[in-house]
Coordinates of C-alpha atoms in Angstrom, one line a residue:
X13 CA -4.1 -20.8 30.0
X14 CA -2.5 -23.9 29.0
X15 CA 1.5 -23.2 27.1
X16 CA 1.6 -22.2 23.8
X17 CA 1.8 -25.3 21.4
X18 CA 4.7 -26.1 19.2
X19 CA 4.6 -27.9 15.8
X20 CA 7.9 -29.3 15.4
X21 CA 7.9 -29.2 11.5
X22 CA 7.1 -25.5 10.8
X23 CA 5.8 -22.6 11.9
X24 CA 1.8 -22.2 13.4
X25 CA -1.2 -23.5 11.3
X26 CA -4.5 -21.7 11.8
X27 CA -8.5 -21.5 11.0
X28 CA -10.8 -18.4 11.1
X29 CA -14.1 -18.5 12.5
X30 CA -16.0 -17.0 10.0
X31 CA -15.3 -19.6 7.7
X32 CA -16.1 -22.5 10.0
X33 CA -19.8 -23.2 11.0
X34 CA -19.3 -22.8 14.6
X35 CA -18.2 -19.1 15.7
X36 CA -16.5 -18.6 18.8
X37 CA -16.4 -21.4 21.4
X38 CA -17.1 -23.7 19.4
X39 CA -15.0 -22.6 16.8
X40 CA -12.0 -23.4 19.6
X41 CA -13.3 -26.3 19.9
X42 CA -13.2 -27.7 16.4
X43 CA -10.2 -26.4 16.0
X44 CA -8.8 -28.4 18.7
X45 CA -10.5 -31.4 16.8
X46 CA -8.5 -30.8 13.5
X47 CA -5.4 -30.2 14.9
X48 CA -4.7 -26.6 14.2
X49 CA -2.6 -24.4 16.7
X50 CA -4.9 -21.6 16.4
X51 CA -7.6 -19.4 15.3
X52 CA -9.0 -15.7 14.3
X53 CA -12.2 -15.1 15.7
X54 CA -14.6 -12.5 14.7
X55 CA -15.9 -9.7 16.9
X56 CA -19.0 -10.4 15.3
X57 CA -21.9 -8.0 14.9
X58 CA -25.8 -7.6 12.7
X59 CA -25.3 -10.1 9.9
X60 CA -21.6 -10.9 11.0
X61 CA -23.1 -13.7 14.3
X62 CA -23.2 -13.4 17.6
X63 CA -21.0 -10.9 19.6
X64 CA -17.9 -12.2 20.7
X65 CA -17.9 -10.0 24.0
X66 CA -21.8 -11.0 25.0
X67 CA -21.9 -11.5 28.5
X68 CA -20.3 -14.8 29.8
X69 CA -18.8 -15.4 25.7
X70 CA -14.9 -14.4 26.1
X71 CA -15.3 -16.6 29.6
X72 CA -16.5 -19.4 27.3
X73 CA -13.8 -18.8 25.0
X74 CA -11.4 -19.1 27.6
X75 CA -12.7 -22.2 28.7
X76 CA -12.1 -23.8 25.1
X77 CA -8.7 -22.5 25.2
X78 CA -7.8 -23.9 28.4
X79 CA -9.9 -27.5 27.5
X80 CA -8.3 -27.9 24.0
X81 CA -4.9 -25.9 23.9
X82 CA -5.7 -23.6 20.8
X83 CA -5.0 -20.5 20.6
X84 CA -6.6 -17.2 20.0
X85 CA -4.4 -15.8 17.2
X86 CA -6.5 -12.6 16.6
X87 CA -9.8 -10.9 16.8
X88 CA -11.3 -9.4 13.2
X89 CA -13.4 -6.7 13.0
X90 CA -15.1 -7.3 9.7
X91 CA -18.6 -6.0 11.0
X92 CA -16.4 -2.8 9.9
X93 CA -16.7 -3.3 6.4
X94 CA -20.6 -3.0 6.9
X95 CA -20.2 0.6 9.1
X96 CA -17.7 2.0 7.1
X97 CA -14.3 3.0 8.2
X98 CA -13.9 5.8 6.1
X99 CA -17.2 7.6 7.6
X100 CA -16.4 11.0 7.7
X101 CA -15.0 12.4 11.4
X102 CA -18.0 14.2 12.6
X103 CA -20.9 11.7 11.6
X104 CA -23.0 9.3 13.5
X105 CA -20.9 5.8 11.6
X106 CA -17.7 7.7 12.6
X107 CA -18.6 7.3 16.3
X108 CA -20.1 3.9 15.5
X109 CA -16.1 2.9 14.2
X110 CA -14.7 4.7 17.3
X111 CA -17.0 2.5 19.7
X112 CA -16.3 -0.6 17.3
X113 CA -12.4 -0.2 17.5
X114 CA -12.4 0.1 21.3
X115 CA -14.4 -3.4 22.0
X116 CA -12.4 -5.0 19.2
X117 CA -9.2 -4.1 21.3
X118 CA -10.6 -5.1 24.7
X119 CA -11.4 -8.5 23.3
X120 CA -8.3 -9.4 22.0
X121 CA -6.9 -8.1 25.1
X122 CA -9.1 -10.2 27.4
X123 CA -8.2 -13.5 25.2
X124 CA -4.7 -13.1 25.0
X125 CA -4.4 -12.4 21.6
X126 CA -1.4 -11.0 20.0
X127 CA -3.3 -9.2 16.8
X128 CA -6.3 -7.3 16.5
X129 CA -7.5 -6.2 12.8
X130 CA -9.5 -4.2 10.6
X131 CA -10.5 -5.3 6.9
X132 CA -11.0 -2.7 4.4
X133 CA -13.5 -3.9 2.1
X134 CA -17.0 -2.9 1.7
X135 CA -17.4 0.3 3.0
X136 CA -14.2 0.5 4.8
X137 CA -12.6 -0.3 1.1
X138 CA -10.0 2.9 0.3
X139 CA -11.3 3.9 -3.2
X140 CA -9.1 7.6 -3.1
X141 CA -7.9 10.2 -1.5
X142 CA -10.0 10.8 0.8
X143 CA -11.0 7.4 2.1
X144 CA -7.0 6.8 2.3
X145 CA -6.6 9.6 4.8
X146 CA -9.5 9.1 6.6
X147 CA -8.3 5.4 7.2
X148 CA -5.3 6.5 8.1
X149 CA -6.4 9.0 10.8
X150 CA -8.7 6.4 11.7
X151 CA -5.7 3.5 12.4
X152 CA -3.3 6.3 13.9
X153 CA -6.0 6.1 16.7
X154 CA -6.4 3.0 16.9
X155 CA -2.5 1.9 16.8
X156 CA -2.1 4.1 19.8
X157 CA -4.5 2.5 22.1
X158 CA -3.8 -1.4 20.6
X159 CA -0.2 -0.1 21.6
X160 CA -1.3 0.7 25.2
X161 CA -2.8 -2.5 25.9
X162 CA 0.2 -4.5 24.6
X163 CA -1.1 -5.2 21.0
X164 CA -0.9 -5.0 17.4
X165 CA -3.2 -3.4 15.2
X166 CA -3.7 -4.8 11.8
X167 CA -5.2 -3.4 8.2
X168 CA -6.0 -6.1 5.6
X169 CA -6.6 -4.5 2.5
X170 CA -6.1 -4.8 -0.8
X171 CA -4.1 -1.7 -1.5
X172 CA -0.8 -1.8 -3.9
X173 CA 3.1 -2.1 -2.5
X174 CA 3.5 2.0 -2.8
X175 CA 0.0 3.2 -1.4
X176 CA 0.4 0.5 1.4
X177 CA 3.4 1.6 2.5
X178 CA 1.9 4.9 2.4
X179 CA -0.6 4.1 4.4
X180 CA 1.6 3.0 6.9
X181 CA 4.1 6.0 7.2
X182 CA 1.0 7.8 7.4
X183 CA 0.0 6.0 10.3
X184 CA 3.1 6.3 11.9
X185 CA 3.2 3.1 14.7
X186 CA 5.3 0.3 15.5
X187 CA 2.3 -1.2 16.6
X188 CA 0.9 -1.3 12.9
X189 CA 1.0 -4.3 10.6
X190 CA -0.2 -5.0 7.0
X191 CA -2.3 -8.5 7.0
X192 CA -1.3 -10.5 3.7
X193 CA -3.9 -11.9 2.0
X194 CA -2.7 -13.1 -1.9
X195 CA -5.6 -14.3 -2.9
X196 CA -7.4 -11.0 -2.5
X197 CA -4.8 -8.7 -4.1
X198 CA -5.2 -11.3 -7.2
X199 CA -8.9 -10.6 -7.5
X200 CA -8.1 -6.8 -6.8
X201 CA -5.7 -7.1 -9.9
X202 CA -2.8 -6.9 -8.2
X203 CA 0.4 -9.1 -7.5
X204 CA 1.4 -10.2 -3.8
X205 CA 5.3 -10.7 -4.8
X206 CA 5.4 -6.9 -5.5
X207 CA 4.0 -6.2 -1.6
X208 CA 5.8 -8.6 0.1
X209 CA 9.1 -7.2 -1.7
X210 CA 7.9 -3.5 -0.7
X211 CA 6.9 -3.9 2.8
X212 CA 8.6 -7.2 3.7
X213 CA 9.2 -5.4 7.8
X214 CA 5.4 -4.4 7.9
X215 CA 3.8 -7.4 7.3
X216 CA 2.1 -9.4 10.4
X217 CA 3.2 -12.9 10.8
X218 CA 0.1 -14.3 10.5
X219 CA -0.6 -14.3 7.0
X220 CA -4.4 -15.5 5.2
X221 CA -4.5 -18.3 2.9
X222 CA -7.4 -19.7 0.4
X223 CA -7.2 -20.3 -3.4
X224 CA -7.2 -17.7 -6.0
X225 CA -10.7 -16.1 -7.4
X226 CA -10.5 -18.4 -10.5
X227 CA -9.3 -21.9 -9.0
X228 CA -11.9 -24.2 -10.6
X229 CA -13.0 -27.3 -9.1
X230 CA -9.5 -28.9 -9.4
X231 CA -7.7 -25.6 -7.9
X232 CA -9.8 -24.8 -5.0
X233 CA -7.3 -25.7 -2.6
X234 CA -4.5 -24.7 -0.5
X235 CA -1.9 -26.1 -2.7
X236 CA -2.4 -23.4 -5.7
X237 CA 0.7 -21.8 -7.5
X238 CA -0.5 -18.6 -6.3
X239 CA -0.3 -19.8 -2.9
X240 CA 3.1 -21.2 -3.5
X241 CA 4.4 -18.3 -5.1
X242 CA 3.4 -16.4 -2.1
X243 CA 5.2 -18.5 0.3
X244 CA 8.5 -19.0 -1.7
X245 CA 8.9 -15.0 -1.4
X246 CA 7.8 -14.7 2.0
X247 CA 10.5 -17.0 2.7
X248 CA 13.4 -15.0 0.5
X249 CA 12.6 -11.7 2.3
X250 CA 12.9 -13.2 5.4
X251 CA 9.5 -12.6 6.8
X252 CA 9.1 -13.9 10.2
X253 CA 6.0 -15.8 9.6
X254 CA 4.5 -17.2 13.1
X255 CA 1.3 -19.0 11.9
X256 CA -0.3 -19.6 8.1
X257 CA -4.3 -19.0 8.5
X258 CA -6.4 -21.1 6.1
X259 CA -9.7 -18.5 5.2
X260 CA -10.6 -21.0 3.0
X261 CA -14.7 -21.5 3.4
X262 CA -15.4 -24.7 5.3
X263 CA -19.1 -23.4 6.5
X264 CA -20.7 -26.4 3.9
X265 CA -19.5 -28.9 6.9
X266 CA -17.2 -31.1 4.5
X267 CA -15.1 -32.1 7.5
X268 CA -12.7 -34.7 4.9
X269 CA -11.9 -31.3 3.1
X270 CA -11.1 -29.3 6.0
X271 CA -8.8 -32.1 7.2
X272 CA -7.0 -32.2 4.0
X273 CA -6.1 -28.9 4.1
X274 CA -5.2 -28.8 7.3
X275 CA -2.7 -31.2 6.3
X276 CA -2.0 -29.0 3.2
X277 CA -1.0 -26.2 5.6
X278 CA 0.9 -28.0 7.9
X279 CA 3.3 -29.3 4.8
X280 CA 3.1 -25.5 3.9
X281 CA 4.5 -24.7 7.8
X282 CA 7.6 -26.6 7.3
X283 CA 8.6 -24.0 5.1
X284 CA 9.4 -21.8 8.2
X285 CA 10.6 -21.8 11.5
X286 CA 9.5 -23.0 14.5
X287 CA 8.4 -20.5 16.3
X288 CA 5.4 -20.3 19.7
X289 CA 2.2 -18.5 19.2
X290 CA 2.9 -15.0 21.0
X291 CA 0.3 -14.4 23.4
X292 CA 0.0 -11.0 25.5

């Protein structure tokens, strides 16, 4: 693969796949075409597009990377909010999520990718006690074996700063992370200042960006106070960020958008340091 690139104003800027309207390869490759240093692709799945790990697909990923210079910052597993990572231990959906967590992990491995993650929304989301352990046995797994391969594992969700760090002493890893998104924890009624404060060390440095749930027509960009607020306090607790990751949703094609937010992000990025994209 082709070095790491380096934006000399700031830290990383990234896309995500599922919000692009190419997936995979060719989400590299527009990527490239933007600008950005990076992007999170999805392992894909029914409903969620085409498998990531098909035969011959990671090898066409890797072609993109070496052809354009962007980086594979993660692989997403959001074809777990359909299965259910809460199924109970003994069922059918709970072998499903076993399965599920293992290719996820091999194909961030094969691509070079610091950070593999699971969301928690659907009918992964924790909604008590029992869904909280059950996620947590479920990540205490799946830390171990990201940690043998050389990875991170990551849990988005939209828990509050004292269950989250819960869940993380439950899960007990070095090789976990919490994956800040603000703008969900606003919808979820809750206040991204507060987690960042409360879990500053467990937060991965790649952290998901896209307007608040109520940003009209005029707010609907990266440049939100929400989004500012966020930033200023990641900043104060010292949080290495590595890469800001625009999940804003580009999939309507509006290409003089998504270039204006790249540029958005990339005046964002100069709020932090420099820093390479960490590859395995």
């Amino acid at each position: 693969m082709s070095p790491a690139r380096r934006h000399r104003d700031g830290c990383a800027v990234g896309l995500v796949d599922w919000r692009l309207p190419e997936a995979g390869p060719d989400a590299v490759r527009r990527a490239g075409e933007v600008g950005v240093d990076g992007v999170q692709l999805d392992l894909g799945g029914p409903g969620r597009g085409p498998r990531l790990d098909a035969p011959g697909r990671l090898d066409a990923v890797r072609d993109a990377v070496e052809a354009t210079g962007v980086r594979v910052l993660a692989v997403a597993g959001n074809h777990l909010n359909d299965i259910g990572l809460t199924a109970r231990a003994d069922s059918h959906d709970a072998t499903r999520v076993r399965l599920f967590f293992e290719r996820l992990l091999d194909a961030a491995q094969a691509l070079g990718a610091p950070l593999a993650f699971a969301p928690s929304f659907g009918r992964s989301v924790i909604d008590g006690p029992e869904a909280f352990a059950r996620t947590a046995a479920v990540l205490r797994a799946a830390a171990r074996a990201a940690a043998e391969r050389g990875l991170l594992l990551g849990s988005e969700n939209v828990l509050g700063a004292h269950q989250a760090r819960r869940l993380a002493e439950a899960v007990d890893s070095p090789a976990l992370r919490l994956v800040l998104d603000p703008a969900n924890l606003v919808a979820a009624g809750l206040h991204p200042i507060e987690l960042i404060g409360a879990t500053s060390e467990l937060l991965a440095d790649q952290v998901h960006l896209k307007p608040p749930p109520d940003a009209g027509p005029s707010g609907a960009d990266l440049d939100s106070t929400m989004v500012t607020e966020t930033l200023v306090a990641l900043r104060e607790q010292h949080v290495p960020v590595r890469v800001l990751v625009s999940e804003n949703d580009y999939r309507d094609g509006d290409a003089d958008r998504l270039a204006r937010e790249v540029d958005q992000l990339r005046r964002r990025a100069a709020w932090f340091v420099p820093s390479t994209i960490e590859t395995t």
